[in-house]
mmCIF file of N, CA and C in Angstrom:
data_model
loop_
_atom_site.group_PDB
_atom_site.id
_atom_site.type_symbol
_atom_site.label_atom_id
_atom_site.label_comp_id
_atom_site.label_asym_id
_atom_site.label_seq_id
_atom_site.Cartn_x
_atom_site.Cartn_y
_atom_site.Cartn_z
ATOM 1 N N UNK A 1 36.256 -0.124 14.111
ATOM 2 C CA UNK A 1 34.831 -0.221 14.337
ATOM 3 C C UNK A 1 34.055 0.345 13.160
ATOM 4 N N UNK A 2 34.429 1.546 12.691
ATOM 5 C CA UNK A 2 33.740 2.161 11.561
ATOM 6 C C UNK A 2 33.869 1.312 10.300
ATOM 7 N N UNK A 3 35.028 0.734 10.105
ATOM 8 C CA UNK A 3 35.259 -0.081 8.927
ATOM 9 C C UNK A 3 34.355 -1.317 8.948
ATOM 10 N N UNK A 4 34.206 -1.932 10.121
ATOM 11 C CA UNK A 4 33.322 -3.101 10.261
ATOM 12 C C UNK A 4 31.870 -2.726 9.991
ATOM 13 N N UNK A 5 31.447 -1.575 10.512
ATOM 14 C CA UNK A 5 30.078 -1.108 10.296
ATOM 15 C C UNK A 5 29.827 -0.841 8.816
ATOM 16 N N UNK A 6 30.782 -0.236 8.139
ATOM 17 C CA UNK A 6 30.666 0.035 6.717
ATOM 18 C C UNK A 6 30.548 -1.264 5.925
ATOM 19 N N UNK A 7 31.331 -2.256 6.271
ATOM 20 C CA UNK A 7 31.266 -3.555 5.591
ATOM 21 C C UNK A 7 29.896 -4.196 5.784
ATOM 22 N N UNK A 8 29.353 -4.108 6.989
ATOM 23 C CA UNK A 8 28.024 -4.677 7.259
ATOM 24 C C UNK A 8 26.958 -3.941 6.439
ATOM 25 N N UNK A 9 27.029 -2.611 6.387
ATOM 26 C CA UNK A 9 26.056 -1.833 5.626
ATOM 27 C C UNK A 9 26.147 -2.177 4.142
ATOM 28 N N UNK A 10 27.321 -2.268 3.604
ATOM 29 C CA UNK A 10 27.502 -2.624 2.198
ATOM 30 C C UNK A 10 26.941 -4.016 1.927
ATOM 31 N N UNK A 11 27.190 -4.948 2.826
ATOM 32 C CA UNK A 11 26.669 -6.312 2.652
ATOM 33 C C UNK A 11 25.145 -6.332 2.666
ATOM 34 N N UNK A 12 24.539 -5.579 3.576
ATOM 35 C CA UNK A 12 23.071 -5.507 3.645
ATOM 36 C C UNK A 12 22.517 -4.900 2.365
ATOM 37 N N UNK A 13 23.125 -3.812 1.884
ATOM 38 C CA UNK A 13 22.665 -3.189 0.638
ATOM 39 C C UNK A 13 22.817 -4.145 -0.541
ATOM 40 N N UNK A 14 23.906 -4.879 -0.584
ATOM 41 C CA UNK A 14 24.116 -5.825 -1.674
ATOM 42 C C UNK A 14 23.059 -6.919 -1.654
ATOM 43 N N UNK A 15 22.770 -7.457 -0.491
ATOM 44 C CA UNK A 15 21.784 -8.538 -0.353
ATOM 45 C C UNK A 15 20.380 -8.040 -0.643
ATOM 46 N N UNK A 16 20.024 -6.865 -0.126
ATOM 47 C CA UNK A 16 18.645 -6.381 -0.268
ATOM 48 C C UNK A 16 18.422 -5.526 -1.504
ATOM 49 N N UNK A 17 19.467 -5.164 -2.240
ATOM 50 C CA UNK A 17 19.302 -4.354 -3.441
ATOM 51 C C UNK A 17 18.925 -2.923 -3.136
ATOM 52 N N UNK A 18 19.745 -2.203 -2.438
ATOM 53 C CA UNK A 18 19.422 -0.843 -2.002
ATOM 54 C C UNK A 18 19.302 0.166 -3.143
ATOM 55 N N UNK A 19 19.808 -0.140 -4.321
ATOM 56 C CA UNK A 19 19.781 0.868 -5.375
ATOM 57 C C UNK A 19 18.374 1.188 -5.847
ATOM 58 N N UNK A 20 17.455 0.231 -5.807
ATOM 59 C CA UNK A 20 16.073 0.470 -6.181
ATOM 60 C C UNK A 20 15.194 -0.167 -5.134
ATOM 61 N N UNK A 21 14.227 0.565 -4.659
ATOM 62 C CA UNK A 21 13.294 0.041 -3.677
ATOM 63 C C UNK A 21 12.240 -0.782 -4.389
ATOM 64 N N UNK A 22 12.511 -2.063 -4.603
ATOM 65 C CA UNK A 22 11.620 -2.919 -5.368
ATOM 66 C C UNK A 22 10.295 -3.165 -4.676
ATOM 67 N N UNK A 23 10.201 -2.927 -3.379
ATOM 68 C CA UNK A 23 8.950 -3.107 -2.662
ATOM 69 C C UNK A 23 7.906 -2.081 -3.053
ATOM 70 N N UNK A 24 8.319 -0.968 -3.631
ATOM 71 C CA UNK A 24 7.397 0.077 -4.030
ATOM 72 C C UNK A 24 7.293 0.207 -5.541
ATOM 73 N N UNK A 25 7.511 -0.893 -6.244
ATOM 74 C CA UNK A 25 7.387 -0.892 -7.694
ATOM 75 C C UNK A 25 6.569 -2.091 -8.146
ATOM 76 N N UNK A 26 6.104 -1.998 -9.370
ATOM 77 C CA UNK A 26 5.417 -3.098 -10.024
ATOM 78 C C UNK A 26 5.801 -3.034 -11.499
ATOM 79 N N UNK A 27 5.223 -3.881 -12.314
ATOM 80 C CA UNK A 27 5.514 -3.868 -13.746
ATOM 81 C C UNK A 27 4.228 -3.666 -14.536
ATOM 82 N N UNK A 28 4.360 -2.975 -15.669
ATOM 83 C CA UNK A 28 3.243 -2.855 -16.596
ATOM 84 C C UNK A 28 3.137 -4.160 -17.373
ATOM 85 N N UNK A 29 2.078 -4.315 -18.156
ATOM 86 C CA UNK A 29 1.935 -5.515 -18.991
ATOM 87 C C UNK A 29 3.083 -5.647 -19.980
ATOM 88 N N UNK A 30 3.633 -4.517 -20.428
ATOM 89 C CA UNK A 30 4.747 -4.555 -21.372
ATOM 90 C C UNK A 30 6.100 -4.710 -20.682
ATOM 91 N N UNK A 31 6.116 -4.803 -19.347
ATOM 92 C CA UNK A 31 7.343 -5.088 -18.622
ATOM 93 C C UNK A 31 8.096 -3.898 -18.063
ATOM 94 N N UNK A 32 7.550 -2.697 -18.166
ATOM 95 C CA UNK A 32 8.221 -1.524 -17.595
ATOM 96 C C UNK A 32 8.115 -1.525 -16.079
ATOM 97 N N UNK A 33 9.201 -1.199 -15.408
ATOM 98 C CA UNK A 33 9.149 -0.987 -13.959
ATOM 99 C C UNK A 33 8.489 0.360 -13.710
ATOM 100 N N UNK A 34 7.472 0.357 -12.849
ATOM 101 C CA UNK A 34 6.758 1.588 -12.514
ATOM 102 C C UNK A 34 6.586 1.661 -11.010
ATOM 103 N N UNK A 35 6.527 2.880 -10.474
ATOM 104 C CA UNK A 35 6.403 3.037 -9.024
ATOM 105 C C UNK A 35 4.973 2.823 -8.534
ATOM 106 N N UNK A 36 4.872 2.435 -7.295
ATOM 107 C CA UNK A 36 3.617 2.476 -6.557
ATOM 108 C C UNK A 36 3.758 3.668 -5.628
ATOM 109 N N UNK A 37 2.856 4.639 -5.773
ATOM 110 C CA UNK A 37 3.008 5.911 -5.083
ATOM 111 C C UNK A 37 1.814 6.157 -4.172
ATOM 112 N N UNK A 38 2.103 6.628 -2.970
ATOM 113 C CA UNK A 38 1.039 7.010 -2.050
ATOM 114 C C UNK A 38 0.735 8.490 -2.243
ATOM 115 N N UNK A 39 -0.544 8.785 -2.486
ATOM 116 C CA UNK A 39 -0.990 10.155 -2.719
ATOM 117 C C UNK A 39 -2.149 10.432 -1.781
ATOM 118 N N UNK A 40 -2.033 11.464 -0.981
ATOM 119 C CA UNK A 40 -3.066 11.778 0.015
ATOM 120 C C UNK A 40 -4.307 12.408 -0.606
ATOM 121 N N UNK A 41 -4.145 13.318 -1.557
ATOM 122 C CA UNK A 41 -5.279 14.017 -2.155
ATOM 123 C C UNK A 41 -5.845 13.198 -3.314
ATOM 124 N N UNK A 42 -6.821 12.355 -3.021
ATOM 125 C CA UNK A 42 -7.374 11.472 -4.041
ATOM 126 C C UNK A 42 -8.431 12.132 -4.911
ATOM 127 N N UNK A 43 -8.729 13.390 -4.687
ATOM 128 C CA UNK A 43 -9.746 14.081 -5.471
ATOM 129 C C UNK A 43 -9.184 14.680 -6.755
ATOM 130 N N UNK A 44 -7.909 14.994 -6.790
ATOM 131 C CA UNK A 44 -7.298 15.700 -7.909
ATOM 132 C C UNK A 44 -6.541 14.721 -8.812
ATOM 133 N N UNK A 45 -7.181 14.280 -9.888
ATOM 134 C CA UNK A 45 -6.581 13.294 -10.789
ATOM 135 C C UNK A 45 -5.331 13.826 -11.494
ATOM 136 N N UNK A 46 -5.326 15.105 -11.799
ATOM 137 C CA UNK A 46 -4.158 15.712 -12.443
ATOM 138 C C UNK A 46 -2.957 15.654 -11.499
ATOM 139 N N UNK A 47 -3.168 15.994 -10.243
ATOM 140 C CA UNK A 47 -2.081 15.966 -9.255
ATOM 141 C C UNK A 47 -1.588 14.536 -9.029
ATOM 142 N N UNK A 48 -2.505 13.590 -8.959
ATOM 143 C CA UNK A 48 -2.116 12.184 -8.806
ATOM 144 C C UNK A 48 -1.253 11.765 -9.988
ATOM 145 N N UNK A 49 -1.715 12.082 -11.201
ATOM 146 C CA UNK A 49 -0.969 11.717 -12.411
ATOM 147 C C UNK A 49 0.418 12.358 -12.411
ATOM 148 N N UNK A 50 0.502 13.632 -12.024
ATOM 149 C CA UNK A 50 1.801 14.324 -11.989
ATOM 150 C C UNK A 50 2.765 13.640 -11.040
ATOM 151 N N UNK A 51 2.293 13.329 -9.843
ATOM 152 C CA UNK A 51 3.156 12.696 -8.840
ATOM 153 C C UNK A 51 3.599 11.308 -9.294
ATOM 154 N N UNK A 52 2.666 10.516 -9.804
ATOM 155 C CA UNK A 52 3.004 9.159 -10.259
ATOM 156 C C UNK A 52 3.988 9.222 -11.424
ATOM 157 N N UNK A 53 3.768 10.135 -12.376
ATOM 158 C CA UNK A 53 4.664 10.228 -13.529
ATOM 159 C C UNK A 53 6.043 10.742 -13.125
ATOM 160 N N UNK A 54 6.107 11.719 -12.231
ATOM 161 C CA UNK A 54 7.412 12.194 -11.753
ATOM 162 C C UNK A 54 8.186 11.066 -11.074
ATOM 163 N N UNK A 55 7.505 10.260 -10.281
ATOM 164 C CA UNK A 55 8.171 9.128 -9.629
ATOM 165 C C UNK A 55 8.641 8.098 -10.652
ATOM 166 N N UNK A 56 7.867 7.930 -11.728
ATOM 167 C CA UNK A 56 8.292 7.047 -12.820
ATOM 168 C C UNK A 56 9.583 7.568 -13.458
ATOM 169 N N UNK A 57 9.635 8.872 -13.742
ATOM 170 C CA UNK A 57 10.846 9.451 -14.331
ATOM 171 C C UNK A 57 12.052 9.225 -13.432
ATOM 172 N N UNK A 58 11.875 9.464 -12.143
ATOM 173 C CA UNK A 58 12.979 9.284 -11.194
ATOM 174 C C UNK A 58 13.407 7.821 -11.119
ATOM 175 N N UNK A 59 12.452 6.918 -11.007
ATOM 176 C CA UNK A 59 12.762 5.489 -10.937
ATOM 177 C C UNK A 59 13.532 5.034 -12.178
ATOM 178 N N UNK A 60 13.073 5.478 -13.336
ATOM 179 C CA UNK A 60 13.661 5.028 -14.596
ATOM 180 C C UNK A 60 15.012 5.661 -14.881
ATOM 181 N N UNK A 61 15.116 6.964 -14.702
ATOM 182 C CA UNK A 61 16.320 7.658 -15.160
ATOM 183 C C UNK A 61 17.331 7.978 -14.070
ATOM 184 N N UNK A 62 16.955 7.917 -12.815
ATOM 185 C CA UNK A 62 17.947 8.091 -11.753
ATOM 186 C C UNK A 62 18.637 6.766 -11.445
ATOM 187 N N UNK A 63 18.170 5.692 -12.045
ATOM 188 C CA UNK A 63 18.760 4.362 -11.867
ATOM 189 C C UNK A 63 18.988 3.706 -13.221
ATOM 190 N N UNK A 64 19.364 4.496 -14.211
ATOM 191 C CA UNK A 64 19.527 4.006 -15.582
ATOM 192 C C UNK A 64 20.714 3.052 -15.676
ATOM 193 N N UNK A 65 20.494 1.902 -16.294
ATOM 194 C CA UNK A 65 21.557 0.908 -16.475
ATOM 195 C C UNK A 65 22.249 1.182 -17.805
ATOM 196 N N UNK A 66 23.495 1.655 -17.741
ATOM 197 C CA UNK A 66 24.203 2.028 -18.969
ATOM 198 C C UNK A 66 24.861 0.822 -19.633
ATOM 199 N N UNK A 67 25.574 1.064 -20.721
ATOM 200 C CA UNK A 67 26.222 -0.008 -21.494
ATOM 201 C C UNK A 67 27.297 -0.754 -20.709
ATOM 202 N N UNK A 68 27.821 -0.137 -19.665
ATOM 203 C CA UNK A 68 28.849 -0.774 -18.828
ATOM 204 C C UNK A 68 28.230 -1.515 -17.652
ATOM 205 N N UNK A 69 26.885 -1.646 -17.680
ATOM 206 C CA UNK A 69 26.134 -2.330 -16.616
ATOM 207 C C UNK A 69 26.263 -1.611 -15.270
ATOM 208 N N UNK A 70 26.377 -0.279 -15.340
ATOM 209 C CA UNK A 70 26.450 0.555 -14.143
ATOM 210 C C UNK A 70 25.149 1.340 -14.015
ATOM 211 N N UNK A 71 24.696 1.550 -12.795
ATOM 212 C CA UNK A 71 23.510 2.381 -12.562
ATOM 213 C C UNK A 71 23.966 3.839 -12.476
ATOM 214 N N UNK A 72 23.347 4.688 -13.306
ATOM 215 C CA UNK A 72 23.741 6.085 -13.420
ATOM 216 C C UNK A 72 22.492 6.958 -13.350
ATOM 217 N N UNK A 73 22.589 8.098 -12.689
ATOM 218 C CA UNK A 73 21.516 9.082 -12.700
ATOM 219 C C UNK A 73 21.721 9.963 -13.925
ATOM 220 N N UNK A 74 20.922 9.730 -14.976
ATOM 221 C CA UNK A 74 21.069 10.505 -16.203
ATOM 222 C C UNK A 74 20.060 11.654 -16.281
ATOM 223 N N UNK A 75 19.174 11.755 -15.304
ATOM 224 C CA UNK A 75 18.141 12.793 -15.297
ATOM 225 C C UNK A 75 18.660 14.028 -14.578
ATOM 226 N N UNK A 76 18.984 15.051 -15.356
ATOM 227 C CA UNK A 76 19.478 16.287 -14.763
ATOM 228 C C UNK A 76 18.309 17.165 -14.315
ATOM 229 N N UNK A 77 17.283 17.286 -15.189
ATOM 230 C CA UNK A 77 16.112 18.100 -14.868
ATOM 231 C C UNK A 77 14.959 17.659 -15.753
ATOM 232 N N UNK A 78 13.742 17.993 -15.324
ATOM 233 C CA UNK A 78 12.557 17.745 -16.153
ATOM 234 C C UNK A 78 11.543 18.843 -15.900
ATOM 235 N N UNK A 79 10.658 19.032 -16.873
ATOM 236 C CA UNK A 79 9.583 20.018 -16.743
ATOM 237 C C UNK A 79 8.303 19.400 -17.283
ATOM 238 N N UNK A 80 7.298 19.278 -16.429
ATOM 239 C CA UNK A 80 5.986 18.830 -16.861
ATOM 240 C C UNK A 80 5.291 20.052 -17.456
ATOM 241 N N UNK A 81 4.904 19.981 -18.707
ATOM 242 C CA UNK A 81 4.274 21.109 -19.389
ATOM 243 C C UNK A 81 2.756 21.104 -19.220
ATOM 244 N N UNK A 82 2.127 19.934 -19.427
ATOM 245 C CA UNK A 82 0.676 19.885 -19.391
ATOM 246 C C UNK A 82 0.211 18.452 -19.133
ATOM 247 N N UNK A 83 -0.883 18.330 -18.394
ATOM 248 C CA UNK A 83 -1.513 17.036 -18.144
ATOM 249 C C UNK A 83 -3.018 17.221 -18.322
ATOM 250 N N UNK A 84 -3.627 16.336 -19.090
ATOM 251 C CA UNK A 84 -5.070 16.365 -19.295
ATOM 252 C C UNK A 84 -5.636 14.968 -19.091
ATOM 253 N N UNK A 85 -6.796 14.886 -18.447
ATOM 254 C CA UNK A 85 -7.492 13.610 -18.333
ATOM 255 C C UNK A 85 -8.214 13.369 -19.654
ATOM 256 N N UNK A 86 -7.908 12.245 -20.314
ATOM 257 C CA UNK A 86 -8.556 11.904 -21.570
ATOM 258 C C UNK A 86 -9.864 11.154 -21.352
ATOM 259 N N UNK A 87 -9.844 10.210 -20.393
ATOM 260 C CA UNK A 87 -11.066 9.460 -20.111
ATOM 261 C C UNK A 87 -10.976 8.755 -18.771
ATOM 262 N N UNK A 88 -12.130 8.556 -18.172
ATOM 263 C CA UNK A 88 -12.237 7.743 -16.976
ATOM 264 C C UNK A 88 -12.618 6.342 -17.429
ATOM 265 N N UNK A 89 -11.732 5.391 -17.244
ATOM 266 C CA UNK A 89 -11.992 4.013 -17.678
ATOM 267 C C UNK A 89 -13.030 3.380 -16.759
ATOM 268 N N UNK A 90 -12.826 3.510 -15.463
ATOM 269 C CA UNK A 90 -13.774 3.068 -14.436
ATOM 270 C C UNK A 90 -13.433 3.817 -13.148
ATOM 271 N N UNK A 91 -14.004 3.431 -12.031
ATOM 272 C CA UNK A 91 -13.775 4.181 -10.788
ATOM 273 C C UNK A 91 -12.342 4.063 -10.277
ATOM 274 N N UNK A 92 -11.611 3.072 -10.751
ATOM 275 C CA UNK A 92 -10.237 2.855 -10.281
ATOM 276 C C UNK A 92 -9.173 3.268 -11.304
ATOM 277 N N UNK A 93 -9.562 3.479 -12.565
ATOM 278 C CA UNK A 93 -8.592 3.749 -13.631
ATOM 279 C C UNK A 93 -8.998 4.961 -14.464
ATOM 280 N N UNK A 94 -7.973 5.680 -14.927
ATOM 281 C CA UNK A 94 -8.215 6.756 -15.877
ATOM 282 C C UNK A 94 -6.994 6.934 -16.770
ATOM 283 N N UNK A 95 -7.203 7.576 -17.903
ATOM 284 C CA UNK A 95 -6.153 7.772 -18.911
ATOM 285 C C UNK A 95 -5.867 9.268 -19.021
ATOM 286 N N UNK A 96 -4.573 9.598 -19.042
ATOM 287 C CA UNK A 96 -4.156 10.992 -19.182
ATOM 288 C C UNK A 96 -3.218 11.129 -20.372
ATOM 289 N N UNK A 97 -3.061 12.363 -20.820
ATOM 290 C CA UNK A 97 -1.994 12.693 -21.761
ATOM 291 C C UNK A 97 -1.097 13.694 -21.059
ATOM 292 N N UNK A 98 0.198 13.558 -21.312
ATOM 293 C CA UNK A 98 1.160 14.430 -20.632
ATOM 294 C C UNK A 98 2.216 14.887 -21.634
ATOM 295 N N UNK A 99 2.543 16.158 -21.587
ATOM 296 C CA UNK A 99 3.648 16.687 -22.374
ATOM 297 C C UNK A 99 4.706 17.191 -21.399
ATOM 298 N N UNK A 100 5.959 16.958 -21.743
ATOM 299 C CA UNK A 100 7.048 17.271 -20.819
ATOM 300 C C UNK A 100 8.362 17.385 -21.562
ATOM 301 N N UNK A 101 9.359 17.949 -20.903
ATOM 302 C CA UNK A 101 10.719 18.085 -21.413
ATOM 303 C C UNK A 101 11.666 17.410 -20.424
ATOM 304 N N UNK A 102 12.744 16.834 -20.945
ATOM 305 C CA UNK A 102 13.759 16.186 -20.105
ATOM 306 C C UNK A 102 15.134 16.727 -20.448
ATOM 307 N N UNK A 103 15.985 16.847 -19.441
ATOM 308 C CA UNK A 103 17.380 17.221 -19.655
ATOM 309 C C UNK A 103 18.253 16.120 -19.076
ATOM 310 N N UNK A 104 19.193 15.630 -19.894
ATOM 311 C CA UNK A 104 20.086 14.560 -19.447
ATOM 312 C C UNK A 104 21.452 15.113 -19.076
ATOM 313 N N UNK A 105 22.234 14.257 -18.435
ATOM 314 C CA UNK A 105 23.648 14.573 -18.257
ATOM 315 C C UNK A 105 24.327 14.355 -19.610
ATOM 316 N N UNK A 106 25.547 14.825 -19.755
ATOM 317 C CA UNK A 106 26.277 14.673 -21.016
ATOM 318 C C UNK A 106 26.372 13.202 -21.418
ATOM 319 N N UNK A 107 26.142 12.944 -22.706
ATOM 320 C CA UNK A 107 26.310 11.605 -23.263
ATOM 321 C C UNK A 107 25.057 10.740 -23.273
ATOM 322 N N UNK A 108 23.948 11.225 -22.748
ATOM 323 C CA UNK A 108 22.741 10.398 -22.642
ATOM 324 C C UNK A 108 21.497 11.032 -23.259
ATOM 325 N N UNK A 109 21.629 12.132 -23.968
ATOM 326 C CA UNK A 109 20.462 12.838 -24.492
ATOM 327 C C UNK A 109 19.636 11.966 -25.443
ATOM 328 N N UNK A 110 20.274 11.082 -26.206
ATOM 329 C CA UNK A 110 19.521 10.253 -27.156
ATOM 330 C C UNK A 110 18.620 9.240 -26.453
ATOM 331 N N UNK A 111 18.907 8.904 -25.204
ATOM 332 C CA UNK A 111 18.024 8.025 -24.428
ATOM 333 C C UNK A 111 16.654 8.684 -24.289
ATOM 334 N N UNK A 112 16.635 9.988 -24.067
ATOM 335 C CA UNK A 112 15.383 10.707 -23.865
ATOM 336 C C UNK A 112 14.632 10.960 -25.171
ATOM 337 N N UNK A 113 15.322 10.906 -26.296
ATOM 338 C CA UNK A 113 14.692 11.162 -27.582
ATOM 339 C C UNK A 113 13.849 9.963 -28.038
ATOM 340 N N UNK A 114 14.114 8.791 -27.516
ATOM 341 C CA UNK A 114 13.407 7.580 -27.910
ATOM 342 C C UNK A 114 11.905 7.774 -27.779
ATOM 343 N N UNK A 115 11.177 7.406 -28.809
ATOM 344 C CA UNK A 115 9.720 7.524 -28.801
ATOM 345 C C UNK A 115 9.254 8.801 -29.459
ATOM 346 N N UNK A 116 9.641 9.935 -28.913
ATOM 347 C CA UNK A 116 9.320 11.227 -29.512
ATOM 348 C C UNK A 116 10.102 12.311 -28.787
ATOM 349 N N UNK A 117 9.930 13.525 -29.246
ATOM 350 C CA UNK A 117 10.670 14.648 -28.683
ATOM 351 C C UNK A 117 11.768 15.076 -29.628
ATOM 352 N N UNK A 118 12.312 16.248 -29.360
ATOM 353 C CA UNK A 118 13.337 16.812 -30.226
ATOM 354 C C UNK A 118 14.510 17.300 -29.381
ATOM 355 N N UNK A 119 15.709 16.886 -29.769
ATOM 356 C CA UNK A 119 16.916 17.299 -29.051
ATOM 357 C C UNK A 119 17.156 18.786 -29.280
ATOM 358 N N UNK A 120 17.379 19.504 -28.172
ATOM 359 C CA UNK A 120 17.661 20.939 -28.211
ATOM 360 C C UNK A 120 18.996 21.196 -27.516
ATOM 361 N N UNK A 121 19.310 22.457 -27.238
ATOM 362 C CA UNK A 121 20.562 22.840 -26.579
ATOM 363 C C UNK A 121 20.639 22.299 -25.155
ATOM 364 N N UNK A 122 21.858 22.152 -24.672
ATOM 365 C CA UNK A 122 22.142 21.790 -23.283
ATOM 366 C C UNK A 122 21.512 20.463 -22.862
ATOM 367 N N UNK A 123 21.495 19.483 -23.757
ATOM 368 C CA UNK A 123 21.000 18.130 -23.477
ATOM 369 C C UNK A 123 19.504 18.060 -23.162
ATOM 370 N N UNK A 124 18.730 19.020 -23.630
ATOM 371 C CA UNK A 124 17.277 18.983 -23.447
ATOM 372 C C UNK A 124 16.627 18.225 -24.599
ATOM 373 N N UNK A 125 15.638 17.435 -24.269
ATOM 374 C CA UNK A 125 14.739 16.874 -25.270
ATOM 375 C C UNK A 125 13.378 17.489 -24.970
ATOM 376 N N UNK A 126 12.882 18.249 -25.925
ATOM 377 C CA UNK A 126 11.648 19.010 -25.713
ATOM 378 C C UNK A 126 10.501 18.377 -26.499
ATOM 379 N N UNK A 127 9.292 18.584 -25.971
ATOM 380 C CA UNK A 127 8.099 18.126 -26.669
ATOM 381 C C UNK A 127 7.816 16.644 -26.548
ATOM 382 N N UNK A 128 8.212 16.034 -25.435
ATOM 383 C CA UNK A 128 7.892 14.622 -25.194
ATOM 384 C C UNK A 128 6.390 14.510 -24.931
ATOM 385 N N UNK A 129 5.788 13.396 -25.353
ATOM 386 C CA UNK A 129 4.346 13.179 -25.203
ATOM 387 C C UNK A 129 4.094 11.726 -24.834
ATOM 388 N N UNK A 130 3.254 11.513 -23.855
ATOM 389 C CA UNK A 130 2.863 10.158 -23.430
ATOM 390 C C UNK A 130 1.372 10.136 -23.135
ATOM 391 N N UNK A 131 0.773 9.002 -23.395
ATOM 392 C CA UNK A 131 -0.548 8.689 -22.881
ATOM 393 C C UNK A 131 -0.300 7.674 -21.782
ATOM 394 N N UNK A 132 -0.870 7.911 -20.603
ATOM 395 C CA UNK A 132 -0.567 7.093 -19.431
ATOM 396 C C UNK A 132 -1.872 6.644 -18.779
ATOM 397 N N UNK A 133 -1.968 5.340 -18.534
ATOM 398 C CA UNK A 133 -3.103 4.789 -17.797
ATOM 399 C C UNK A 133 -2.723 4.698 -16.326
ATOM 400 N N UNK A 134 -3.479 5.375 -15.470
ATOM 401 C CA UNK A 134 -3.243 5.425 -14.027
ATOM 402 C C UNK A 134 -4.284 4.545 -13.347
ATOM 403 N N UNK A 135 -3.859 3.808 -12.318
ATOM 404 C CA UNK A 135 -4.797 2.951 -11.591
ATOM 405 C C UNK A 135 -4.595 3.091 -10.090
ATOM 406 N N UNK A 136 -5.717 3.151 -9.386
ATOM 407 C CA UNK A 136 -5.693 3.098 -7.932
ATOM 408 C C UNK A 136 -5.575 1.626 -7.552
ATOM 409 N N UNK A 137 -4.588 1.307 -6.695
ATOM 410 C CA UNK A 137 -4.361 -0.108 -6.351
ATOM 411 C C UNK A 137 -4.491 -0.376 -4.854
ATOM 412 N N UNK A 138 -4.940 0.597 -4.118
ATOM 413 C CA UNK A 138 -5.121 0.451 -2.677
ATOM 414 C C UNK A 138 -5.448 1.804 -2.093
ATOM 415 N N UNK A 139 -5.651 1.833 -0.801
ATOM 416 C CA UNK A 139 -5.968 3.107 -0.162
ATOM 417 C C UNK A 139 -4.825 4.093 -0.367
ATOM 418 N N UNK A 140 -5.113 5.175 -1.081
ATOM 419 C CA UNK A 140 -4.142 6.233 -1.372
ATOM 420 C C UNK A 140 -2.960 5.763 -2.221
ATOM 421 N N UNK A 141 -3.043 4.620 -2.887
ATOM 422 C CA UNK A 141 -1.913 4.106 -3.667
ATOM 423 C C UNK A 141 -2.280 3.999 -5.137
ATOM 424 N N UNK A 142 -1.355 4.491 -5.970
ATOM 425 C CA UNK A 142 -1.574 4.550 -7.410
ATOM 426 C C UNK A 142 -0.329 4.065 -8.146
ATOM 427 N N UNK A 143 -0.550 3.601 -9.379
ATOM 428 C CA UNK A 143 0.553 3.193 -10.223
ATOM 429 C C UNK A 143 0.194 3.425 -11.684
ATOM 430 N N UNK A 144 1.120 3.135 -12.560
ATOM 431 C CA UNK A 144 0.916 3.233 -14.011
ATOM 432 C C UNK A 144 0.600 1.827 -14.515
ATOM 433 N N UNK A 145 -0.526 1.696 -15.214
ATOM 434 C CA UNK A 145 -0.864 0.413 -15.833
ATOM 435 C C UNK A 145 -0.100 0.220 -17.131
ATOM 436 N N UNK A 146 -0.091 1.262 -17.953
ATOM 437 C CA UNK A 146 0.579 1.189 -19.257
ATOM 438 C C UNK A 146 0.842 2.599 -19.760
ATOM 439 N N UNK A 147 1.791 2.705 -20.695
ATOM 440 C CA UNK A 147 2.112 4.003 -21.301
ATOM 441 C C UNK A 147 2.256 3.813 -22.798
ATOM 442 N N UNK A 148 1.844 4.837 -23.539
ATOM 443 C CA UNK A 148 1.888 4.823 -25.011
ATOM 444 C C UNK A 148 2.376 6.175 -25.492
ATOM 445 N N UNK A 149 2.912 6.185 -26.710
ATOM 446 C CA UNK A 149 3.338 7.469 -27.283
ATOM 447 C C UNK A 149 2.299 8.038 -28.237
ATOM 448 N N UNK A 150 1.171 7.407 -28.366
ATOM 449 C CA UNK A 150 0.095 7.988 -29.163
ATOM 450 C C UNK A 150 -0.367 7.135 -30.296
#
């Protein structure tokens, strides 16, 4: 009985793609997969940006497709250092700058160095910087429109 149930669960996951919840993602204009995140406190733009960006990191690096075409969680740890609102584009969009550090599992530190940052001890890449456009796309729902390194 357990074996049959396991086979059914595996089949459902295979058909529906359980590794990534595609129903809660969208794409930027440049083709990046980004999360759609529900945030209750719509007054705090910094908090919204932090939550949306953290979900982006998890989506991207906890489901990283390696050279062997396997999905691997390469994100060991991260630290958001600072977030600042650069400008309000309109009532639904705003632009932030964010500085952060990432730590990878062994063998993947150079993935995090791409764009900017400096490799340090213990697989840390320190001093990462992004400019991120955040957009409200529904009641309490936000996503990333685009990201730049400066």
